Short mmCIF file of C-alpha atoms and ligand atoms in Angstrom, two decimals:
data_model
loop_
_atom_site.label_atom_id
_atom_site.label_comp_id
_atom_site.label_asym_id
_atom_site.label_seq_id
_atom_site.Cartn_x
_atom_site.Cartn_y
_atom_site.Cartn_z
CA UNK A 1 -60.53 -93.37 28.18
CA UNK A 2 -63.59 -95.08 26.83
CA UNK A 3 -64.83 -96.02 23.30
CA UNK A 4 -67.83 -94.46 23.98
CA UNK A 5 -66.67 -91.22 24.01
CA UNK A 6 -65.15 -91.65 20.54
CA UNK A 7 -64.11 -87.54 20.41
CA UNK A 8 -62.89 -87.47 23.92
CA UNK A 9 -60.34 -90.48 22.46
CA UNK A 10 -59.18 -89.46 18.77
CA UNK A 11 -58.61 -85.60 20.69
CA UNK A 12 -55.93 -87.92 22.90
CA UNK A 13 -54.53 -89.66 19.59
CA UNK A 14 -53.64 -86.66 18.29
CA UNK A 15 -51.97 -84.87 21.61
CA UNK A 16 -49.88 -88.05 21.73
CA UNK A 17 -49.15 -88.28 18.23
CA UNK A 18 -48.28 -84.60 18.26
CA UNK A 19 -45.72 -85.03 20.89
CA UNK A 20 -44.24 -88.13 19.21
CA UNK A 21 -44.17 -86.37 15.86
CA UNK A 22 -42.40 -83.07 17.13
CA UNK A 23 -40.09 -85.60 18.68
CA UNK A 24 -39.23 -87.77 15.72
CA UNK A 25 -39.25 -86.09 12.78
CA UNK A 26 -39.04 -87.54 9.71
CA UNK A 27 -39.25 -90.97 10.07
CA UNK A 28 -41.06 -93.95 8.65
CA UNK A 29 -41.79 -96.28 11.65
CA UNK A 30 -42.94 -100.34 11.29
CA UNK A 31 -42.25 -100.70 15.42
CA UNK A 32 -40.42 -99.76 18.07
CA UNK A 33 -37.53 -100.69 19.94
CA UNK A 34 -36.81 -99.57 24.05
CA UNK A 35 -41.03 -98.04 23.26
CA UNK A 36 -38.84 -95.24 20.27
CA UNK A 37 -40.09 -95.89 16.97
CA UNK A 38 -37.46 -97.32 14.51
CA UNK A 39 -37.07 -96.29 10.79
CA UNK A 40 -37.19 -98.27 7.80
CA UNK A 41 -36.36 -94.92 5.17
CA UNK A 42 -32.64 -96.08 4.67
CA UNK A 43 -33.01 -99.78 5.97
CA UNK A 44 -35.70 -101.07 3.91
CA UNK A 45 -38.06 -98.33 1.97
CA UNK A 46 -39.77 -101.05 0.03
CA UNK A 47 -41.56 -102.57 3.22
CA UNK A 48 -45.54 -103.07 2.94
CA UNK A 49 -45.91 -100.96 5.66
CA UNK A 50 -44.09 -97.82 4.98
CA UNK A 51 -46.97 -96.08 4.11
CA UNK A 52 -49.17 -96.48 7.51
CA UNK A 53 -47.51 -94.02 9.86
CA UNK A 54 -48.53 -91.15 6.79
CA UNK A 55 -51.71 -92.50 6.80
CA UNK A 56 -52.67 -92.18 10.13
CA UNK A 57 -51.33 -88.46 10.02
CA UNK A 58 -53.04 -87.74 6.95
CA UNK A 59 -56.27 -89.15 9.01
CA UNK A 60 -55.56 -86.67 11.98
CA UNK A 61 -54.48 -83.77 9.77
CA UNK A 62 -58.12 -84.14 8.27
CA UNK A 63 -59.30 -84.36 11.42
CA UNK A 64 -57.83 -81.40 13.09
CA UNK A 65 -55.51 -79.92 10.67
CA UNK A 66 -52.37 -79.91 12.28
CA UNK A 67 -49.63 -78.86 9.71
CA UNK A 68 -46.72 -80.78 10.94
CA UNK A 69 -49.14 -84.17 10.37
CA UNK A 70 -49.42 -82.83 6.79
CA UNK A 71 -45.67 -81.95 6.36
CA UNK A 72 -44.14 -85.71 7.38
CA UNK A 73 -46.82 -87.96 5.21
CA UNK A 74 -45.57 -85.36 2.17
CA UNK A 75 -42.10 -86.40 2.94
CA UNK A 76 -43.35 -89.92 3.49
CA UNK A 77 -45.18 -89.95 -0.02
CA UNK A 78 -41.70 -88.52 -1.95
CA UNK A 79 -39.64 -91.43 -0.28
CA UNK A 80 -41.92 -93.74 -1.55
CA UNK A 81 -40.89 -92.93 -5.33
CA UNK A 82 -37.64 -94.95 -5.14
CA UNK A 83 -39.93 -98.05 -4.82
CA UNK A 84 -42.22 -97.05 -7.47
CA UNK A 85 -39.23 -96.66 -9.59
CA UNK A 86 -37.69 -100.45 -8.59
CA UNK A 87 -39.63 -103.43 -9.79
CA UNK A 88 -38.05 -105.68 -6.81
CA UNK A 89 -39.73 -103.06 -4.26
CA UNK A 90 -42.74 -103.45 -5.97
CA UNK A 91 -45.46 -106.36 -5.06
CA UNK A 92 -49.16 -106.63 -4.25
CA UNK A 93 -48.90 -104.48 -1.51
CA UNK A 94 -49.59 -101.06 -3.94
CA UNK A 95 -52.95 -99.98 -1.86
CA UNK A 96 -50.89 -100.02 1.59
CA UNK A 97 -48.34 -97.68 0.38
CA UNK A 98 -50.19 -95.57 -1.87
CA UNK A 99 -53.47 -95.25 -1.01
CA UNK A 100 -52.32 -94.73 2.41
CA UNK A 101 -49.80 -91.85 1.00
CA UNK A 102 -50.44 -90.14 -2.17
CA UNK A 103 -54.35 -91.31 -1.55
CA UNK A 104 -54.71 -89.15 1.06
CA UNK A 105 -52.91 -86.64 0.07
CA UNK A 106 -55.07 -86.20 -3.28
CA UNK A 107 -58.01 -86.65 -1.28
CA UNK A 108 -56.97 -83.78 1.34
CA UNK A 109 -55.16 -81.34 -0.83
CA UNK A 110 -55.74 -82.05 -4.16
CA UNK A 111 -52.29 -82.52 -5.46
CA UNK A 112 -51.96 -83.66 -8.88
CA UNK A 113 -48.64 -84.84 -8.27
CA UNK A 114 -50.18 -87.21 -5.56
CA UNK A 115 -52.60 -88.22 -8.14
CA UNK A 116 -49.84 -89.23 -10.57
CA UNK A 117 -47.96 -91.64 -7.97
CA UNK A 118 -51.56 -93.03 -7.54
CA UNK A 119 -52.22 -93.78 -10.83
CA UNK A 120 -48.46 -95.30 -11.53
CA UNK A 121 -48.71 -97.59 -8.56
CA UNK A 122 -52.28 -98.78 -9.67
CA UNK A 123 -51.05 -99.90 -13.30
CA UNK A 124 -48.17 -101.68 -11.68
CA UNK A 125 -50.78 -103.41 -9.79
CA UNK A 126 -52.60 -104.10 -12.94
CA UNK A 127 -49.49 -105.61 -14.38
CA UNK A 128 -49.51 -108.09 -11.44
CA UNK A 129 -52.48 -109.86 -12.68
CA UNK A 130 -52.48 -113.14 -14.52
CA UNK A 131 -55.45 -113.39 -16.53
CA UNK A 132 -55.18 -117.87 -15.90
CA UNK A 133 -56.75 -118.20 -12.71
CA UNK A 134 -57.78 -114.25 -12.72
CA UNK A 135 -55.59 -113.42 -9.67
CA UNK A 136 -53.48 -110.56 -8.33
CA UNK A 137 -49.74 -112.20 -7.86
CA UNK A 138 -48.76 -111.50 -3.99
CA UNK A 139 -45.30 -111.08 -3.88
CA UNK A 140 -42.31 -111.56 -5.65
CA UNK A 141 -39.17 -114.36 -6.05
CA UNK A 142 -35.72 -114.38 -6.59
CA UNK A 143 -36.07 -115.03 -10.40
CA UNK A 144 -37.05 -118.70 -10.09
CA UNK A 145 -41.29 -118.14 -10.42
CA UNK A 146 -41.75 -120.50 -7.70
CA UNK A 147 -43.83 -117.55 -6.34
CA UNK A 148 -45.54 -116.72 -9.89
CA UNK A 149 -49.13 -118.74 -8.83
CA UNK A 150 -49.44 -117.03 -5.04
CA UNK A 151 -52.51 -114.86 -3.75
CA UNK A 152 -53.00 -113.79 -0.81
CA UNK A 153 -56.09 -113.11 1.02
CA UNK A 154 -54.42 -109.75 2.23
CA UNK A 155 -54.76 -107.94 -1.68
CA UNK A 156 -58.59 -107.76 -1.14
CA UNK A 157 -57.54 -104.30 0.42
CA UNK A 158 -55.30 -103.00 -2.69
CA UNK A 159 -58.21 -103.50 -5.10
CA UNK A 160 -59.42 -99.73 -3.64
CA UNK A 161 -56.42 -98.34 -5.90
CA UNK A 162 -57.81 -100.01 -8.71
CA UNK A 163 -61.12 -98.97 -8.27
CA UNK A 164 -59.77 -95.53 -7.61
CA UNK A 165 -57.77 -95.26 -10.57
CA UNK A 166 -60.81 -96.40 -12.71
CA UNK A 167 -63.05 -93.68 -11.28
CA UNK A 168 -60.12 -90.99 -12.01
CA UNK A 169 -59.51 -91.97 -15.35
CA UNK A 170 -63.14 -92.87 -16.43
CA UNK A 171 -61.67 -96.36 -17.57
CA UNK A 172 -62.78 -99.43 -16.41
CA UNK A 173 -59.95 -102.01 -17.25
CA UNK A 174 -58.91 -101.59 -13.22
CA UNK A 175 -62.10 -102.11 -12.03
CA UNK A 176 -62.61 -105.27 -14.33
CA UNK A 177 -59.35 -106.50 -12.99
CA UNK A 178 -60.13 -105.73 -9.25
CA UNK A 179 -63.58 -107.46 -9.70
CA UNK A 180 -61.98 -110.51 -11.53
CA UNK A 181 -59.51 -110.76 -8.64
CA UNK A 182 -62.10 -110.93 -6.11
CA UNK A 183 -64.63 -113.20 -7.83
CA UNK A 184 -61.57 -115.59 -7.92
CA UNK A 185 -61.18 -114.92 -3.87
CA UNK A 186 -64.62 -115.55 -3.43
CA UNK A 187 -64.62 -119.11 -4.42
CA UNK A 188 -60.84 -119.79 -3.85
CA UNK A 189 -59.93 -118.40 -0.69
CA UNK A 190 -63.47 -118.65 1.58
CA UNK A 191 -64.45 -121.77 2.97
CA UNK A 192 -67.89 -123.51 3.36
CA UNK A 193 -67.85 -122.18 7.20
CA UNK A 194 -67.11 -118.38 6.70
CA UNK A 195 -63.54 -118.57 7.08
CA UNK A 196 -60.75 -117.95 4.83
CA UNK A 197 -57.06 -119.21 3.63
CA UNK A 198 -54.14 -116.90 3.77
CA UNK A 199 -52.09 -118.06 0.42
CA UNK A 200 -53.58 -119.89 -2.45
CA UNK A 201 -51.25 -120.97 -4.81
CA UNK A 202 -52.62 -121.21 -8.37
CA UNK A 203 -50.71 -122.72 -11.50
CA UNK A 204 -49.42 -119.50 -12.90
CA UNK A 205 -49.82 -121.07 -16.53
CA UNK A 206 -53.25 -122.64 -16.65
CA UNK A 207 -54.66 -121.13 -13.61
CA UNK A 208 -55.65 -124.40 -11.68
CA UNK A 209 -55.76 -124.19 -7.75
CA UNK A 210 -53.55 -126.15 -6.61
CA UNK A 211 -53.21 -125.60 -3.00
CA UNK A 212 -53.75 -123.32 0.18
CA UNK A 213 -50.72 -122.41 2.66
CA UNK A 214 -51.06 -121.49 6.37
CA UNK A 215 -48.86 -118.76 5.77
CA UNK A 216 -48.70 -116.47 8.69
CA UNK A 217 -51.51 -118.42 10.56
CA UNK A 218 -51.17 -121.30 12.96
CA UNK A 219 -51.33 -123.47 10.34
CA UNK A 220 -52.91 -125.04 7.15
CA UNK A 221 -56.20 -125.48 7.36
CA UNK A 222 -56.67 -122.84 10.16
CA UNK A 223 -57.89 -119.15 10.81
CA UNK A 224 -55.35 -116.27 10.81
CA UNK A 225 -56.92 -113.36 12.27
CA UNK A 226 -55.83 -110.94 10.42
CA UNK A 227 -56.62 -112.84 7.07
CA UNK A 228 -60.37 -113.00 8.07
CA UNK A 229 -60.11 -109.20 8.78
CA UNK A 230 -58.80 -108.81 5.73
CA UNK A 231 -61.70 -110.85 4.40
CA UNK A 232 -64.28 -108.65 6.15
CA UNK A 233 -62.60 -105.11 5.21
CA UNK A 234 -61.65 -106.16 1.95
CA UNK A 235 -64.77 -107.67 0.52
CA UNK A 236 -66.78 -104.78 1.94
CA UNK A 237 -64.80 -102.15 0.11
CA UNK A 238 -65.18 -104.21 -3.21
CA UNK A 239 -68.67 -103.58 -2.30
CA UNK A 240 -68.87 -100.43 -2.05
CA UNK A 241 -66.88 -99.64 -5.14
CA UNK A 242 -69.00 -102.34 -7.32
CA UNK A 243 -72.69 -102.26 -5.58
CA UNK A 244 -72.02 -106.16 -6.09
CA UNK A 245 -74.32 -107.97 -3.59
CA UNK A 246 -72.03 -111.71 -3.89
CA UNK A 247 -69.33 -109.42 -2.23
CA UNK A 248 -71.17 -108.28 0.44
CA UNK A 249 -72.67 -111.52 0.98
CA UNK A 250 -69.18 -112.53 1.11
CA UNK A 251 -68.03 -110.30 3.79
CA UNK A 252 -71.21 -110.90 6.27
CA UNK A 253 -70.51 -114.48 5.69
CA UNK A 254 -66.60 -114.11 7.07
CA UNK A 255 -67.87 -111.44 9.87
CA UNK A 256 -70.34 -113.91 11.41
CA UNK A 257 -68.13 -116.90 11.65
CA UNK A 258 -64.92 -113.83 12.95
CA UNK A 259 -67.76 -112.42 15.44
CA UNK A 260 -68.66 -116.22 16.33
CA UNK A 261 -65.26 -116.90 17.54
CA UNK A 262 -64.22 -113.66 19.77
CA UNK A 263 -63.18 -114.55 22.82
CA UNK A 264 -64.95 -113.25 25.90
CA UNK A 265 -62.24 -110.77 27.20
CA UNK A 266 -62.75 -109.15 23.08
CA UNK A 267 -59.25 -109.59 22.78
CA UNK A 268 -58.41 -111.26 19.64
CA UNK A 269 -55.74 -114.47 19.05
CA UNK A 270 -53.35 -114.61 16.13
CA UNK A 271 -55.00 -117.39 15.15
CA UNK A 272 -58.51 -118.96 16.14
CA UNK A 273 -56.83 -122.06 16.10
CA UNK A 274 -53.67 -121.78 17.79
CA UNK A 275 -52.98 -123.93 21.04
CA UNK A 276 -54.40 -122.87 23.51
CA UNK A 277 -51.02 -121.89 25.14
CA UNK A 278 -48.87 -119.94 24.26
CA UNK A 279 -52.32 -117.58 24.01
CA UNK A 280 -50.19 -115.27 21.40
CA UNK A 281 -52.63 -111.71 20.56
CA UNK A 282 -52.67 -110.09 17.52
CA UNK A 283 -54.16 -106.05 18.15
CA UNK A 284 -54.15 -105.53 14.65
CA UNK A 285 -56.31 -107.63 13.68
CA UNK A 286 -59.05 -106.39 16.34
CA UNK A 287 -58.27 -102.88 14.59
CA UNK A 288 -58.69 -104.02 11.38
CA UNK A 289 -61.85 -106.08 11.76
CA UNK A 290 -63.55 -103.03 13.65
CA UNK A 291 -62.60 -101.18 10.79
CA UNK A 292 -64.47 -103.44 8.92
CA UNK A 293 -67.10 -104.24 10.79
CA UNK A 294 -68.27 -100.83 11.01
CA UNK A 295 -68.60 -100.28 7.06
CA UNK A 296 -70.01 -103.14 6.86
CA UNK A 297 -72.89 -102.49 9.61
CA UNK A 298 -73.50 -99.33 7.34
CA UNK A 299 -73.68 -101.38 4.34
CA UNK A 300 -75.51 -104.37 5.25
CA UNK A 301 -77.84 -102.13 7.73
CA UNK A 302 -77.26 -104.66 10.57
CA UNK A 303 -76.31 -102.81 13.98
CA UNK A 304 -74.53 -106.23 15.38
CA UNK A 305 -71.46 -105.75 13.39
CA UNK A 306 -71.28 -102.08 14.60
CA UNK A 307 -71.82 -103.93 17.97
CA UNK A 308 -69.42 -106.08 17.35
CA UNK A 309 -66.62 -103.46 16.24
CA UNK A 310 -67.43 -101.57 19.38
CA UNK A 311 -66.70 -104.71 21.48
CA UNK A 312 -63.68 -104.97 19.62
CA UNK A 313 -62.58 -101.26 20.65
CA UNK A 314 -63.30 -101.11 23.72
CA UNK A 315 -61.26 -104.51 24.83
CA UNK A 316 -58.34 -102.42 22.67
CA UNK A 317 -58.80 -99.13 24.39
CA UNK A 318 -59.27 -100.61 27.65
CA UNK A 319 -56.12 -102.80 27.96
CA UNK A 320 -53.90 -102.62 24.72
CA UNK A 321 -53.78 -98.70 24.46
CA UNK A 322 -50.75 -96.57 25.23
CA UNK A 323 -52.16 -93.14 25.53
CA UNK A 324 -49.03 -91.91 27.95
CA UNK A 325 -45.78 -91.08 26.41
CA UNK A 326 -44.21 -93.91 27.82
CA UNK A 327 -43.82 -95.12 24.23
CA UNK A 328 -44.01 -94.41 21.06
CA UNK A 329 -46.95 -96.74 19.95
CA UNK A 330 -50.42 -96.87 20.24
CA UNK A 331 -51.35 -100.47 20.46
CA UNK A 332 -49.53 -103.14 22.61
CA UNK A 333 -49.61 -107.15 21.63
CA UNK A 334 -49.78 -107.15 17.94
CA UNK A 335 -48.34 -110.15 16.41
CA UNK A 336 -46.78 -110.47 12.21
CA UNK A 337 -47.11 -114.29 12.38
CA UNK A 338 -47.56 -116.82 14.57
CA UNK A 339 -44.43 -119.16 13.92
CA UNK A 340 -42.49 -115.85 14.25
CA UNK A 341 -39.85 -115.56 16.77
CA UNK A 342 -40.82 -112.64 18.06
CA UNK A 343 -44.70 -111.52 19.70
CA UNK A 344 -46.93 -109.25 20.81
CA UNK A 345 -45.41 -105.68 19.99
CA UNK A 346 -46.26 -102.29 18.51
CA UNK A 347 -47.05 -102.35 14.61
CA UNK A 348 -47.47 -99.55 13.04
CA UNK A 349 -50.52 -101.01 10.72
CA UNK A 350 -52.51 -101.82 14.38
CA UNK A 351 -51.73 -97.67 14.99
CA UNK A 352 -53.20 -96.78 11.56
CA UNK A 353 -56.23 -98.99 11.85
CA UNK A 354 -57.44 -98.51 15.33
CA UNK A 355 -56.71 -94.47 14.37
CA UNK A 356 -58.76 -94.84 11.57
CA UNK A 357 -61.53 -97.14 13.47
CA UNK A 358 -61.95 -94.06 15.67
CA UNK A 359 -62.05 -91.62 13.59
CA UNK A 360 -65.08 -93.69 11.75
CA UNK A 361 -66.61 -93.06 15.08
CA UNK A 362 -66.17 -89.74 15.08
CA UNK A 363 -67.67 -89.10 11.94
CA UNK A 364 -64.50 -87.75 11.09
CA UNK A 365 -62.89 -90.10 8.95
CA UNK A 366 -60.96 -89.27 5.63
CA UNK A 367 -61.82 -92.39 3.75
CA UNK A 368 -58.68 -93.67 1.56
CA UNK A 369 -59.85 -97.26 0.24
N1 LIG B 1 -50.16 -108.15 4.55
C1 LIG B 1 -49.32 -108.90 5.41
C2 LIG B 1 -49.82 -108.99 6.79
O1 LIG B 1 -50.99 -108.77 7.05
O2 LIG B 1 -49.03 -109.30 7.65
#
C-alpha cells in the first residue's frame, strides 16, 4: 500500500475497520491487548480518549456510508453523557471527546441532540478558564489546587469546540476565551527556536508564569513530539477559526523547527531529545503532525509542509501500518510518555489521526475541529 494512492489506502481502512467493527461491537477501545482491542466503557468512561475510535468511524461513515460505523459512534456519543454529567470526569480534554463524538455526528446527520452535548461540553470548557494568566486549566486534582495553575500545550486542539459553539450560538464569549487562551500559549508555551513546552504552570491567583514541566517528554527543557504536533495542528485550527495571522505565524514557526528535526527513516521519536538509545517511537505524533501539516500547507500556501506530511505518511504506511487482521490496530509503535513503563503500542488517537490524515488526502475528509 502506498501514500500515493491515498483512495486505494482509506478503501483498505475501511475493509479492515469493517471486519474489526462487525467483530467487536460496541466497544470503546484506547489499545489493545494479545492485537484485540480493550474497552474502557465500564473501566474508565472518563478517559481523554474515549471519543477517538467514534471519530474515526464517523470519518469513514462520511466517507463511504457504512451504517454499522454510524450505529457504534451513536452509542459511543450516549456513553459519553455520564462524564458530561460528573465534574471529576470532566477536564480540558472537552474537544477530544466531543468534537470527536457529538461533532461529527451534528456535522453528518444533523442531530440536535448531538448539538446539545456539544454545546454543554463547550461551556464546561469555558468554565475551565481563569481569566489571571488567561489560560484553559488542564486537568484536575484531588481537592488540594496544586493543579489549579496547569496548561498544557495539548488544549490548543479543544479550542475548535469553542469556536464551534460560538459560530452555533452567534455569541462570541467562546471565541474570546479560545483566542485569549491561545494568545497566552503563544508567548508562554513556544520558545525562541520554534519549539514548545508541554505544561506551564501559572499562579492560578495572579496569573504569573511560574514554570514549565517536561511532562510526558524526555524531559524539561526538551521536545515532546506530540506537544509540537499539537503546536502545529492546534495553532492552525485557531487560524482558521480567527483569520489571525500571529497564529499562523505561530504554527509555521513550530512546523519548521518539527520538519527540521525528522529523522531520515520519517519515523518520528517520542522526544527529539531523548537518548539516543533506547530510540523509543511515538506513531501518533507522525499522524498528528501530518494532520497538521497538511492544513497548514493549505493555509500558509507553502507545498513543503504538504511535502513534509506526505513524508510523514508514507514512513507510517510503509512500516508502522497493520492493514491485515492480525490485529486490531492500525498503527504500531506509538508511545503515551516517555518515562512510561510501557512503549511502542497501538493507540487509538494514532488510528484516528492517521485515518483522518488520509482521508484529507482523499478529499474526503469530514472536518470536526
Ligand atoms: N493529551 C495527552 C496526550 O497527548 O498524551
Amino acid at each position: 500500500m502506498n501514500i500515493n494512492e491515498p483512495e486505494k489506502l482509506l478503501d483498505a481502512i475501511r475493509t479492515k475497520t469493517l471486519k474489526t467493527a462487525e467483530r467487536i461491537g460496541n466497544k470503546i477501545p484506547y489499545t489493545t491487548e494479545n492485537g484485540v482491542f480493550d474497552d474502557l466503557t465500564e473501566k474508565n468512561i472518563s478517559w481523554w480518549t474515549n471519543g477517538f475510535w467514534a471519530g474515526m468511524l464517523w470519518q469513514l461513515y462520511g466517507a463511504y456510508g457504512n451504517t454499522i460505523f454510524r450505529d457504534i459512534a451513536e452509542w459511543t456519543e450516549k456513553q459519553l453523557d455520564r462524564v458530561l454529567l460528573d465534574p471529576i470526569g470532566m477536564d480540558h480534554d472537552s474537544g477530544f471527546r466531543w468534537l470527536t463524538t457529538a461533532g461529527a455526528s451534528y456535522i453528518l446527520t444533523g442531530s440536535e441532540i448531538s448539538k446539545n452535548r456539544l454545546i454543554t461540553a463547550a461551556n464546561d470548557l469555558a468554565g475551565r478558564f481563569n481569566l489571571a494568566g488567561g489560560f484553559i486549566r488542564a486537568w484536575n486534582d484531588s481537592g488540594d489546587g496544586s493543579a489549579a495553575g496547569w496548561a498544557i500545550i495539548d488544549c490548543m486542539m479543544n479550542l475548535p469546540l469553542l469556536y464551534r459553539a460560538s459560530d452555533m450560538l452567534n455569541d462570541p464569549r467562546f471565541r474570546l476565551i479560545a483566542m485569549c487562551h491561545a494568545d497566552t500559549a503563544m508567548t508562554a508555551f513556544v520558545r525562541e527556536d520554534g519549539s514548545v513546552c508541554h505544561i506551564v504552570e501559572f499562579d492560578p491567583d495572579t496569573g504569573r508564569r511560574l514554570m514549565s514541566r517536561g511532562g510526558q517528554g524526555y524531559g524539561h527543557g526538551s521536545s515532546w513530539t506530540r506537544g509540537q504536533a499539537w503546536g502545529i495542528y492546534g495553532f492552525t485550527l485557531s487560524y482558521m477559526h480567527t483569520n489571525k495571522c500571529e497564529y499562523l505565524d505561530t504554527a509555521v514557526k513550530i512546523a519548521d523547527r518539527f520538519v527540521s528535526r525528522i529523522p531520515a527513516n520519517g519515523l518520528v521519536p517520542v522526544d527529539f531529545d531523548q537518548p539516543e538509545a533506547p530510540a523509543y517511537e511515538d506513531s501518533t505524533a507522525a499522524a498528528i503532525a501530518a494532520c497538521g501539516l497538511i492544513e497548514l500547507a493549505r493555509c500558509s500556501d507553502d507545498r513543503k509542509y504538504h511535502s513534509a506530511a506526505l513524508e510523514l505518511l508514507n514512513a507510517l504506511t510503509e512500516s508502522r501500518l497493520c492493514l491485515d487482521g492480525n490485529c486490531d490496530n492500525l498503527l504500531k509503535k506509538c508511545t503515551a510518555a516517555y518515562h512510561d513503563e510501557q512503549h511502542e503500542f497501538a493507540i487509538i488517537y494514532g488510528d484516528y489521526f492517521f485515518t483522518e490524515a488520509v482521508a484529507k488526502l482523499c478529499g474526503k475528509e469530514t472536518f470536526i475541529w
